């Protein structure tokens, strides 16, 4: 087993036993079940929308908390307390240690989302909505977004404290979300044309929040609630389209770049 | 193994770029089979010197450890490091911490068990956050003893019978021992050479 695998496994095991991580994962699952109970009291499309909006809301809000908290703890406190130093002092190259620590956190995030997606699919089937493939696809899209948040927080945690790292990462995600919305508004020609070039340049350069077909549809109908308010500019409802394959690939490339940047930045960090 | 295990001239440690020097002007010479104890008050730079030798904290000056620059991964695999304080990832068991060190140093899992026994860890299956302070120090010692290294670096070791026995065994088989302690107790007699630090410099 490689050094990164050893560290990744140890980190994932340690984090998954921490009380805060268990609470966040269980709260997410409980809220999805609560959404299913509410949806069970409704009929037809209303029931489907309720189940989907609750689940999407949980994946956004609780997922953001989980991803930011995981990423923000990648280096700072453990580096100051001596835990990261103990890993480096075994002769494991620093880049390997950094990638292992990130991999361990990504494992917990993926496991958390897998659990929520499974709970949502089972709950949806129990209330007669079927397994709901669209909801599964949306869960995967949100996981992609949260990987971006985790890696942004991990990069920040090389130099910043955990709270600052989490806040910066959450802000970065909100910026990506805003950028996708602004690009949709520019495409719909509901904002000044003088801004279009600037917004397009930013959209092409920065990572893009991934929007699933399900969320795009629900946002357009104004039934996504917490997961995505209907976008209205100058009295015009703007349809935020589902992310293209190219947009998803671009965001995933940003994820790789953030992981590499975190590993490289960590090389020069003083350790206890 | 080279006869000179650690040779350092004018060690400098600075934790942040542009920040104050935590250590300056410290020289070290440590030969195979010998010991060196660094003493000084809290904040005098003892731990920083050890971190500089390991390459954990950006060292300045001329430092050679087992014939290589500090932080060289291949060399670090020949060094046993026992950090101070509570340096373990929460959520893990003490045994898992030592097993991780063994796995990363290319040792088999049985070596972790041997090191745990040699260090006398009383509750190896307890989570690290639930360990008594004494077992934290013993777990830290066990991490250093994995793989019978050529250089033992011990930060604030508690003077258990297992600690003194491990130091004696290491020196008898030709390994060098570098330790730092605020309250050295019987360690000076055991390790031989000493270096006292005041405000990051030899005092």
GROMACS .gro file of C-alpha atoms in nm:
model
  475
    1UNK     CA    1   0.000   0.000   0.000
    2UNK     CA    2   0.140   0.343  -0.091
    3UNK     CA    3   0.206   0.617   0.162
    4UNK     CA    4  -0.087   0.823   0.034
    5UNK     CA    5  -0.318   0.523   0.070
    6UNK     CA    6  -0.200   0.456   0.427
    7UNK     CA    7  -0.250   0.818   0.529
    8UNK     CA    8  -0.580   0.847   0.341
    9UNK     CA    9  -0.717   0.540   0.515
   10UNK     CA   10  -0.600   0.651   0.858
   11UNK     CA   11  -0.741   1.003   0.811
   12UNK     CA   12  -1.077   0.876   0.683
   13UNK     CA   13  -1.103   0.632   0.972
   14UNK     CA   14  -1.019   0.897   1.232
   15UNK     CA   15  -1.258   1.158   1.089
   16UNK     CA   16  -1.546   0.914   1.046
   17UNK     CA   17  -1.522   0.836   1.419
   18UNK     CA   18  -1.532   1.201   1.522
   19UNK     CA   19  -1.859   1.308   1.681
   20UNK     CA   20  -1.905   1.621   1.468
   21UNK     CA   21  -1.874   1.422   1.145
   22UNK     CA   22  -2.121   1.160   1.260
   23UNK     CA   23  -2.367   1.430   1.369
   24UNK     CA   24  -2.346   1.612   1.033
   25UNK     CA   25  -2.395   1.288   0.835
   26UNK     CA   26  -2.687   1.173   1.051
   27UNK     CA   27  -2.855   1.515   1.054
   28UNK     CA   28  -2.842   1.515   0.674
   29UNK     CA   29  -2.995   1.168   0.655
   30UNK     CA   30  -3.263   1.257   0.913
   31UNK     CA   31  -3.362   1.571   0.722
   32UNK     CA   32  -3.397   1.373   0.400
   33UNK     CA   33  -3.626   1.126   0.579
   34UNK     CA   34  -3.822   1.419   0.723
   35UNK     CA   35  -3.863   1.554   0.369
   36UNK     CA   36  -3.994   1.215   0.258
   37UNK     CA   37  -4.250   1.219   0.539
   38UNK     CA   38  -4.370   1.566   0.431
   39UNK     CA   39  -4.375   1.455   0.065
   40UNK     CA   40  -4.580   1.147   0.155
   41UNK     CA   41  -4.865   1.378   0.257
   42UNK     CA   42  -4.884   1.528  -0.093
   43UNK     CA   43  -4.983   1.392  -0.432
   44UNK     CA   44  -4.842   1.379  -0.784
   45UNK     CA   45  -4.591   1.643  -0.891
   46UNK     CA   46  -4.616   1.825  -0.556
   47UNK     CA   47  -4.494   1.512  -0.377
   48UNK     CA   48  -4.208   1.467  -0.623
   49UNK     CA   49  -4.106   1.833  -0.594
   50UNK     CA   50  -4.116   1.825  -0.214
   51UNK     CA   51  -3.900   1.513  -0.193
   52UNK     CA   52  -3.654   1.656  -0.443
   53UNK     CA   53  -3.634   2.009  -0.298
   54UNK     CA   54  -3.578   1.880   0.057
   55UNK     CA   55  -3.307   1.643  -0.054
   56UNK     CA   56  -3.141   1.903  -0.276
   57UNK     CA   57  -3.157   2.155   0.010
   58UNK     CA   58  -2.986   1.909   0.246
   59UNK     CA   59  -2.719   1.828  -0.009
   60UNK     CA   60  -2.653   2.199  -0.056
   61UNK     CA   61  -2.657   2.326   0.303
   62UNK     CA   62  -2.543   2.024   0.506
   63UNK     CA   63  -2.312   1.920   0.223
   64UNK     CA   64  -2.151   2.265   0.227
   65UNK     CA   65  -2.098   2.242   0.603
   66UNK     CA   66  -1.946   1.894   0.570
   67UNK     CA   67  -1.720   1.981   0.277
   68UNK     CA   68  -1.598   2.308   0.427
   69UNK     CA   69  -1.533   2.150   0.767
   70UNK     CA   70  -1.347   1.856   0.616
   71UNK     CA   71  -1.132   2.071   0.389
   72UNK     CA   72  -1.063   2.335   0.653
   73UNK     CA   73  -0.911   2.075   0.887
   74UNK     CA   74  -0.666   1.936   0.630
   75UNK     CA   75  -0.350   2.102   0.758
   76UNK     CA   76  -0.361   2.388   1.008
   77UNK     CA   77  -0.440   2.244   1.354
   78UNK     CA   78  -0.293   1.901   1.287
   79UNK     CA   79   0.023   2.067   1.154
   80UNK     CA   80   0.056   2.282   1.466
   81UNK     CA   81  -0.024   1.995   1.705
   82UNK     CA   82   0.238   1.761   1.561
   83UNK     CA   83   0.019   1.503   1.384
   84UNK     CA   84   0.121   1.606   1.032
   85UNK     CA   85   0.484   1.633   1.149
   86UNK     CA   86   0.465   1.274   1.274
   87UNK     CA   87   0.345   1.163   0.929
   88UNK     CA   88   0.618   1.360   0.749
   89UNK     CA   89   0.889   1.240   0.991
   90UNK     CA   90   0.828   0.880   0.879
   91UNK     CA   91   1.006   0.969   0.555
   92UNK     CA   92   0.688   1.006   0.354
   93UNK     CA   93   0.737   1.289   0.101
   94UNK     CA   94   0.538   1.598   0.192
   95UNK     CA   95   0.341   1.596  -0.134
   96UNK     CA   96   0.237   1.235  -0.061
   97UNK     CA   97   0.133   1.328   0.294
   98UNK     CA   98  -0.071   1.620   0.162
   99UNK     CA   99  -0.244   1.412  -0.106
  100UNK     CA  100  -0.313   1.135   0.145
  101UNK     CA  101  -0.472   1.378   0.390
  102UNK     CA  102  -0.687   1.524   0.112
  103UNK     CA  103  -0.781   1.176  -0.014
  104UNK     CA  104  -0.893   1.074   0.336
  105UNK     CA  105  -1.125   1.373   0.355
  106UNK     CA  106  -1.259   1.318   0.004
  107UNK     CA  107  -1.338   0.959   0.105
  108UNK     CA  108  -1.551   1.080   0.397
  109UNK     CA  109  -1.728   1.333   0.172
  110UNK     CA  110  -1.802   1.075  -0.097
  111UNK     CA  111  -1.921   0.826   0.166
  112UNK     CA  112  -2.148   1.091   0.318
  113UNK     CA  113  -2.303   1.181  -0.016
  114UNK     CA  114  -2.340   0.814  -0.108
  115UNK     CA  115  -2.531   0.761   0.215
  116UNK     CA  116  -2.759   1.062   0.155
  117UNK     CA  117  -2.823   0.961  -0.207
  118UNK     CA  118  -2.907   0.606  -0.096
  119UNK     CA  119  -3.136   0.729   0.185
  120UNK     CA  120  -3.314   0.963  -0.059
  121UNK     CA  121  -3.359   0.686  -0.317
  122UNK     CA  122  -3.496   0.444  -0.057
  123UNK     CA  123  -3.723   0.706   0.101
  124UNK     CA  124  -3.847   0.810  -0.243
  125UNK     CA  125  -3.927   0.449  -0.329
  126UNK     CA  126  -4.103   0.393   0.005
  127UNK     CA  127  -4.340   0.687  -0.054
  128UNK     CA  128  -4.419   0.559  -0.402
  129UNK     CA  129  -4.202   0.795  -0.606
  130UNK     CA  130  -3.970   0.525  -0.736
  131UNK     CA  131  -3.591   0.533  -0.705
  132UNK     CA  132  -3.585   0.880  -0.872
  133UNK     CA  133  -3.283   0.871  -1.104
  134UNK     CA  134  -3.292   1.249  -1.150
  135UNK     CA  135  -3.238   1.293  -0.777
  136UNK     CA  136  -2.942   1.055  -0.791
  137UNK     CA  137  -2.790   1.255  -1.078
  138UNK     CA  138  -2.844   1.575  -0.880
  139UNK     CA  139  -2.671   1.420  -0.579
  140UNK     CA  140  -2.369   1.342  -0.796
  141UNK     CA  141  -2.368   1.700  -0.931
  142UNK     CA  142  -2.373   1.839  -0.578
  143UNK     CA  143  -2.094   1.604  -0.478
  144UNK     CA  144  -1.887   1.756  -0.759
  145UNK     CA  145  -1.957   2.103  -0.622
  146UNK     CA  146  -1.866   1.998  -0.270
  147UNK     CA  147  -1.539   1.841  -0.383
  148UNK     CA  148  -1.453   2.188  -0.514
  149UNK     CA  149  -1.541   2.341  -0.175
  150UNK     CA  150  -1.335   2.082   0.014
  151UNK     CA  151  -1.030   2.136  -0.202
  152UNK     CA  152  -1.055   2.515  -0.183
  153UNK     CA  153  -1.073   2.488   0.196
  154UNK     CA  154  -0.780   2.245   0.199
  155UNK     CA  155  -0.566   2.489   0.002
  156UNK     CA  156  -0.657   2.771   0.241
  157UNK     CA  157  -0.580   2.553   0.543
  158UNK     CA  158  -0.210   2.548   0.455
  159UNK     CA  159  -0.189   2.910   0.570
  160UNK     CA  160  -0.518   3.001   0.738
  161UNK     CA  161  -0.699   2.875   1.046
  162UNK     CA  162  -0.994   2.635   1.013
  163UNK     CA  163  -1.272   2.895   1.044
  164UNK     CA  164  -1.115   3.133   0.792
  165UNK     CA  165  -1.048   2.843   0.552
  166UNK     CA  166  -1.410   2.726   0.569
  167UNK     CA  167  -1.545   3.077   0.515
  168UNK     CA  168  -1.319   3.146   0.217
  169UNK     CA  169  -1.413   2.813   0.057
  170UNK     CA  170  -1.785   2.871   0.108
  171UNK     CA  171  -1.747   3.221  -0.039
  172UNK     CA  172  -1.561   3.074  -0.338
  173UNK     CA  173  -1.848   2.832  -0.401
  174UNK     CA  174  -2.110   3.108  -0.376
  175UNK     CA  175  -1.902   3.307  -0.627
  176UNK     CA  176  -1.900   3.009  -0.867
  177UNK     CA  177  -2.276   2.979  -0.825
  178UNK     CA  178  -2.323   3.349  -0.893
  179UNK     CA  179  -2.102   3.326  -1.199
  180UNK     CA  180  -2.316   3.046  -1.347
  181UNK     CA  181  -2.630   3.252  -1.279
  182UNK     CA  182  -2.478   3.567  -1.430
  183UNK     CA  183  -2.372   3.375  -1.740
  184UNK     CA  184  -2.727   3.243  -1.777
  185UNK     CA  185  -2.857   3.601  -1.744
  186UNK     CA  186  -2.608   3.724  -2.002
  187UNK     CA  187  -2.711   3.444  -2.242
  188UNK     CA  188  -3.075   3.543  -2.190
  189UNK     CA  189  -2.979   3.906  -2.266
  190UNK     CA  190  -3.144   4.041  -1.953
  191UNK     CA  191  -2.837   4.231  -1.832
  192UNK     CA  192  -2.646   4.515  -1.996
  193UNK     CA  193  -2.443   4.405  -2.297
  194UNK     CA  194  -2.143   4.600  -2.167
  195UNK     CA  195  -2.110   4.340  -1.891
  196UNK     CA  196  -2.143   4.035  -2.112
  197UNK     CA  197  -1.778   4.019  -2.219
  198UNK     CA  198  -1.654   4.057  -1.862
  199UNK     CA  199  -1.891   3.791  -1.730
  200UNK     CA  200  -1.804   3.552  -2.013
  201UNK     CA  201  -1.433   3.594  -1.941
  202UNK     CA  202  -1.483   3.517  -1.573
  203UNK     CA  203  -1.710   3.223  -1.658
  204UNK     CA  204  -1.454   3.078  -1.894
  205UNK     CA  205  -1.169   3.120  -1.647
  206UNK     CA  206  -1.307   3.021  -1.307
  207UNK     CA  207  -1.466   2.695  -1.191
  208UNK     CA  208  -1.841   2.673  -1.246
  209UNK     CA  209  -2.098   2.549  -0.999
  210UNK     CA  210  -2.246   2.232  -1.149
  211UNK     CA  211  -2.622   2.251  -1.208
  212UNK     CA  212  -2.815   1.927  -1.259
  213UNK     CA  213  -3.104   1.898  -1.509
  214UNK     CA  214  -3.339   1.840  -1.214
  215UNK     CA  215  -3.237   2.160  -1.037
  216UNK     CA  216  -3.250   2.358  -1.360
  217UNK     CA  217  -3.611   2.249  -1.411
  218UNK     CA  218  -3.713   2.312  -1.050
  219UNK     CA  219  -3.547   2.654  -1.043
  220UNK     CA  220  -3.733   2.754  -1.359
  221UNK     CA  221  -4.063   2.650  -1.200
  222UNK     CA  222  -3.972   2.822  -0.871
  223UNK     CA  223  -4.010   2.505  -0.662
  224UNK     CA  224  -3.646   2.437  -0.564
  225UNK     CA  225  -3.672   2.634  -0.236
  226UNK     CA  226  -3.340   2.634  -0.046
  227UNK     CA  227  -3.165   2.437  -0.320
  228UNK     CA  228  -3.192   2.721  -0.570
  229UNK     CA  229  -3.419   3.024  -0.569
  230UNK     CA  230  -3.578   3.119  -0.899
  231UNK     CA  231  -3.345   3.358  -1.078
  232UNK     CA  232  -3.527   3.678  -1.168
  233UNK     CA  233  -3.353   3.981  -1.315
  234UNK     CA  234  -3.534   4.302  -1.408
  235UNK     CA  235  -3.863   4.118  -1.385
  236UNK     CA  236  -3.749   3.840  -1.618
  237UNK     CA  237  -3.726   3.480  -1.501
  238UNK     CA  238  -3.391   3.343  -1.615
  239UNK     CA  239  -3.351   2.976  -1.689
  240UNK     CA  240  -3.023   2.848  -1.546
  241UNK     CA  241  -2.939   2.561  -1.779
  242UNK     CA  242  -2.800   2.228  -1.667
  243UNK     CA  243  -2.421   2.225  -1.684
  244UNK     CA  244  -2.271   2.099  -2.006
  245UNK     CA  245  -2.018   1.818  -2.011
  246UNK     CA  246  -1.745   2.071  -2.087
  247UNK     CA  247  -1.842   2.282  -1.783
  248UNK     CA  248  -1.827   1.974  -1.559
  249UNK     CA  249  -1.488   1.872  -1.697
  250UNK     CA  250  -1.358   2.228  -1.648
  251UNK     CA  251  -1.470   2.229  -1.284
  252UNK     CA  252  -1.313   1.888  -1.224
  253UNK     CA  253  -0.988   2.015  -1.375
  254UNK     CA  254  -1.005   2.302  -1.127
  255UNK     CA  255  -1.043   2.041  -0.851
  256UNK     CA  256  -0.722   1.874  -0.966
  257UNK     CA  257  -0.547   2.211  -0.980
  258UNK     CA  258  -0.659   2.298  -0.627
  259UNK     CA  259  -0.539   1.961  -0.492
  260UNK     CA  260  -0.203   2.007  -0.662
  261UNK     CA  261  -0.174   2.365  -0.534
  262UNK     CA  262  -0.251   2.251  -0.177
  263UNK     CA  263   0.012   1.975  -0.197
  264UNK     CA  264   0.274   2.211  -0.338
  265UNK     CA  265   0.196   2.490  -0.089
  266UNK     CA  266   0.226   2.242   0.197
  267UNK     CA  267   0.587   2.160   0.103
  268UNK     CA  268   0.715   2.481   0.260
  269UNK     CA  269   0.496   2.488   0.568
  270UNK     CA  270   0.672   2.474   0.906
  271UNK     CA  271   0.552   2.178   1.113
  272UNK     CA  272   0.554   2.102   1.482
  273UNK     CA  273   2.613   0.413   0.925
  274UNK     CA  274   2.846   0.720   0.931
  275UNK     CA  275   3.027   0.776   1.259
  276UNK     CA  276   2.889   1.130   1.284
  277UNK     CA  277   2.511   1.101   1.294
  278UNK     CA  278   2.424   1.469   1.336
  279UNK     CA  279   2.652   1.759   1.255
  280UNK     CA  280   2.501   2.105   1.261
  281UNK     CA  281   2.655   2.449   1.253
  282UNK     CA  282   2.473   2.775   1.322
  283UNK     CA  283   2.122   2.628   1.315
  284UNK     CA  284   1.856   2.888   1.251
  285UNK     CA  285   1.483   2.831   1.279
  286UNK     CA  286   1.223   3.084   1.175
  287UNK     CA  287   0.859   2.974   1.165
  288UNK     CA  288   0.729   3.255   0.947
  289UNK     CA  289   0.895   3.444   0.670
  290UNK     CA  290   1.013   3.773   0.818
  291UNK     CA  291   0.931   3.652   1.170
  292UNK     CA  292   1.165   3.638   1.466
  293UNK     CA  293   1.428   3.365   1.489
  294UNK     CA  294   1.321   3.090   1.726
  295UNK     CA  295   1.674   2.946   1.724
  296UNK     CA  296   2.006   3.087   1.614
  297UNK     CA  297   2.371   2.995   1.640
  298UNK     CA  298   2.324   2.643   1.773
  299UNK     CA  299   2.591   2.381   1.691
  300UNK     CA  300   2.542   2.007   1.738
  301UNK     CA  301   2.771   1.707   1.711
  302UNK     CA  302   2.630   1.364   1.777
  303UNK     CA  303   2.813   1.042   1.708
  304UNK     CA  304   2.683   0.689   1.660
  305UNK     CA  305   2.612   0.518   1.992
  306UNK     CA  306   2.614   0.849   2.179
  307UNK     CA  307   2.348   1.072   2.329
  308UNK     CA  308   2.286   1.445   2.354
  309UNK     CA  309   2.036   1.616   2.578
  310UNK     CA  310   1.913   1.969   2.503
  311UNK     CA  311   1.779   2.149   2.809
  312UNK     CA  312   1.625   2.488   2.868
  313UNK     CA  313   1.310   2.659   2.985
  314UNK     CA  314   0.981   2.648   2.792
  315UNK     CA  315   1.017   2.849   2.472
  316UNK     CA  316   1.396   2.834   2.475
  317UNK     CA  317   1.401   2.660   2.134
  318UNK     CA  318   1.466   2.298   2.234
  319UNK     CA  319   1.186   2.153   2.021
  320UNK     CA  320   1.272   2.386   1.734
  321UNK     CA  321   1.625   2.244   1.721
  322UNK     CA  322   1.483   1.891   1.699
  323UNK     CA  323   1.241   1.999   1.423
  324UNK     CA  324   1.530   2.159   1.235
  325UNK     CA  325   1.724   1.831   1.251
  326UNK     CA  326   1.419   1.650   1.111
  327UNK     CA  327   1.356   1.916   0.847
  328UNK     CA  328   1.008   1.988   0.980
  329UNK     CA  329   1.070   2.355   1.048
  330UNK     CA  330   1.259   2.541   0.777
  331UNK     CA  331   1.617   2.505   0.898
  332UNK     CA  332   1.896   2.745   0.824
  333UNK     CA  333   2.264   2.684   0.879
  334UNK     CA  334   2.466   2.375   0.791
  335UNK     CA  335   2.293   2.056   0.901
  336UNK     CA  336   2.382   1.702   0.811
  337UNK     CA  337   2.182   1.406   0.945
  338UNK     CA  338   2.314   1.056   0.872
  339UNK     CA  339   2.510   1.211   0.589
  340UNK     CA  340   2.209   1.380   0.424
  341UNK     CA  341   2.038   1.718   0.449
  342UNK     CA  342   1.752   1.745   0.702
  343UNK     CA  343   1.413   1.628   0.575
  344UNK     CA  344   1.553   1.381   0.322
  345UNK     CA  345   1.279   1.113   0.303
  346UNK     CA  346   1.518   0.817   0.283
  347UNK     CA  347   1.706   0.945   0.588
  348UNK     CA  348   1.389   1.016   0.784
  349UNK     CA  349   1.299   0.646   0.751
  350UNK     CA  350   1.608   0.574   0.964
  351UNK     CA  351   1.502   0.821   1.235
  352UNK     CA  352   1.256   0.754   1.515
  353UNK     CA  353   1.064   1.068   1.617
  354UNK     CA  354   0.872   1.104   1.941
  355UNK     CA  355   0.691   1.439   1.936
  356UNK     CA  356   0.576   1.612   2.251
  357UNK     CA  357   0.230   1.726   2.358
  358UNK     CA  358  -0.074   1.542   2.212
  359UNK     CA  359   0.031   1.493   1.853
  360UNK     CA  360  -0.217   1.233   1.729
  361UNK     CA  361  -0.516   1.252   1.496
  362UNK     CA  362  -0.831   1.236   1.705
  363UNK     CA  363  -1.065   0.944   1.645
  364UNK     CA  364  -0.780   0.693   1.613
  365UNK     CA  365  -0.669   0.430   1.858
  366UNK     CA  366  -0.314   0.445   1.997
  367UNK     CA  367  -0.236   0.115   1.823
  368UNK     CA  368  -0.355   0.253   1.488
  369UNK     CA  369  -0.122   0.553   1.525
  370UNK     CA  370   0.181   0.331   1.578
  371UNK     CA  371   0.068   0.096   1.298
  372UNK     CA  372   0.047   0.395   1.065
  373UNK     CA  373   0.404   0.493   1.151
  374UNK     CA  374   0.517   0.134   1.092
  375UNK     CA  375   0.336   0.113   0.757
  376UNK     CA  376   0.477   0.446   0.638
  377UNK     CA  377   0.827   0.336   0.735
  378UNK     CA  378   0.786   0.012   0.543
  379UNK     CA  379   0.774  -0.208   0.853
  380UNK     CA  380   0.535  -0.497   0.902
  381UNK     CA  381   0.239  -0.455   1.144
  382UNK     CA  382   0.407  -0.685   1.397
  383UNK     CA  383   0.678  -0.423   1.443
  384UNK     CA  384   0.414  -0.180   1.569
  385UNK     CA  385   0.306  -0.433   1.831
  386UNK     CA  386   0.666  -0.481   1.939
  387UNK     CA  387   0.720  -0.104   1.973
  388UNK     CA  388   0.398  -0.067   2.173
  389UNK     CA  389   0.517  -0.339   2.408
  390UNK     CA  390   0.867  -0.192   2.436
  391UNK     CA  391   0.721   0.151   2.523
  392UNK     CA  392   0.480  -0.004   2.775
  393UNK     CA  393   0.163   0.153   2.633
  394UNK     CA  394  -0.103   0.045   2.883
  395UNK     CA  395  -0.418   0.097   2.675
  396UNK     CA  396  -0.319   0.066   2.309
  397UNK     CA  397  -0.678   0.010   2.198
  398UNK     CA  398  -0.810   0.331   2.356
  399UNK     CA  399  -0.887   0.631   2.137
  400UNK     CA  400  -0.609   0.888   2.157
  401UNK     CA  401  -0.843   1.156   2.294
  402UNK     CA  402  -0.927   0.924   2.582
  403UNK     CA  403  -0.568   0.832   2.668
  404UNK     CA  404  -0.413   0.920   3.000
  405UNK     CA  405  -0.126   1.167   2.954
  406UNK     CA  406   0.118   0.894   3.055
  407UNK     CA  407  -0.002   0.672   2.770
  408UNK     CA  408   0.019   0.963   2.527
  409UNK     CA  409   0.389   0.994   2.610
  410UNK     CA  410   0.434   0.618   2.583
  411UNK     CA  411   0.254   0.608   2.246
  412UNK     CA  412   0.480   0.886   2.126
  413UNK     CA  413   0.782   0.682   2.240
  414UNK     CA  414   0.644   0.374   2.063
  415UNK     CA  415   0.626   0.572   1.738
  416UNK     CA  416   0.997   0.649   1.774
  417UNK     CA  417   1.091   0.289   1.849
  418UNK     CA  418   0.932   0.143   1.535
  419UNK     CA  419   1.192  -0.026   1.316
  420UNK     CA  420   1.488   0.018   1.553
  421UNK     CA  421   1.609   0.343   1.395
  422UNK     CA  422   1.968   0.467   1.367
  423UNK     CA  423   1.876   0.796   1.536
  424UNK     CA  424   1.618   0.844   1.811
  425UNK     CA  425   1.484   1.199   1.845
  426UNK     CA  426   1.279   1.239   2.161
  427UNK     CA  427   1.097   1.561   2.243
  428UNK     CA  428   1.019   1.594   2.612
  429UNK     CA  429   1.037   1.220   2.690
  430UNK     CA  430   0.897   1.119   3.025
  431UNK     CA  431   1.141   0.920   3.227
  432UNK     CA  432   0.962   0.586   3.245
  433UNK     CA  433   1.171   0.274   3.307
  434UNK     CA  434   1.081   0.181   2.946
  435UNK     CA  435   1.224   0.512   2.822
  436UNK     CA  436   1.559   0.468   2.990
  437UNK     CA  437   1.571   0.102   2.884
  438UNK     CA  438   1.493   0.195   2.522
  439UNK     CA  439   1.760   0.467   2.521
  440UNK     CA  440   2.017   0.225   2.664
  441UNK     CA  441   1.929  -0.043   2.410
  442UNK     CA  442   1.946   0.204   2.122
  443UNK     CA  443   2.289   0.335   2.226
  444UNK     CA  444   2.416  -0.020   2.287
  445UNK     CA  445   2.332  -0.121   1.929
  446UNK     CA  446   2.508   0.192   1.795
  447UNK     CA  447   2.213   0.425   1.742
  448UNK     CA  448   2.241   0.790   1.846
  449UNK     CA  449   1.988   0.956   2.076
  450UNK     CA  450   1.898   1.325   2.062
  451UNK     CA  451   1.652   1.441   2.327
  452UNK     CA  452   1.512   1.768   2.459
  453UNK     CA  453   1.370   1.818   2.804
  454UNK     CA  454   1.271   2.098   3.038
  455UNK     CA  455   1.293   1.869   3.341
  456UNK     CA  456   1.577   1.633   3.255
  457UNK     CA  457   1.575   1.424   3.574
  458UNK     CA  458   1.815   1.136   3.524
  459UNK     CA  459   1.850   1.182   3.147
  460UNK     CA  460   2.180   1.380   3.160
  461UNK     CA  461   2.357   1.086   3.318
  462UNK     CA  462   2.210   0.851   3.064
  463UNK     CA  463   2.275   1.057   2.752
  464UNK     CA  464   2.613   1.202   2.844
  465UNK     CA  465   2.655   1.524   2.647
  466UNK     CA  466   2.433   1.823   2.707
  467UNK     CA  467   2.345   2.159   2.556
  468UNK     CA  468   2.158   2.430   2.744
  469UNK     CA  469   1.952   2.683   2.548
  470UNK     CA  470   1.841   3.029   2.657
  471UNK     CA  471   1.611   3.226   2.424
  472UNK     CA  472   1.701   3.013   2.121
  473UNK     CA  473   2.079   3.030   2.166
  474UNK     CA  474   2.338   2.833   2.362
  475UNK     CA  475   2.334   2.966   2.717
   0.00000   0.00000   0.00000
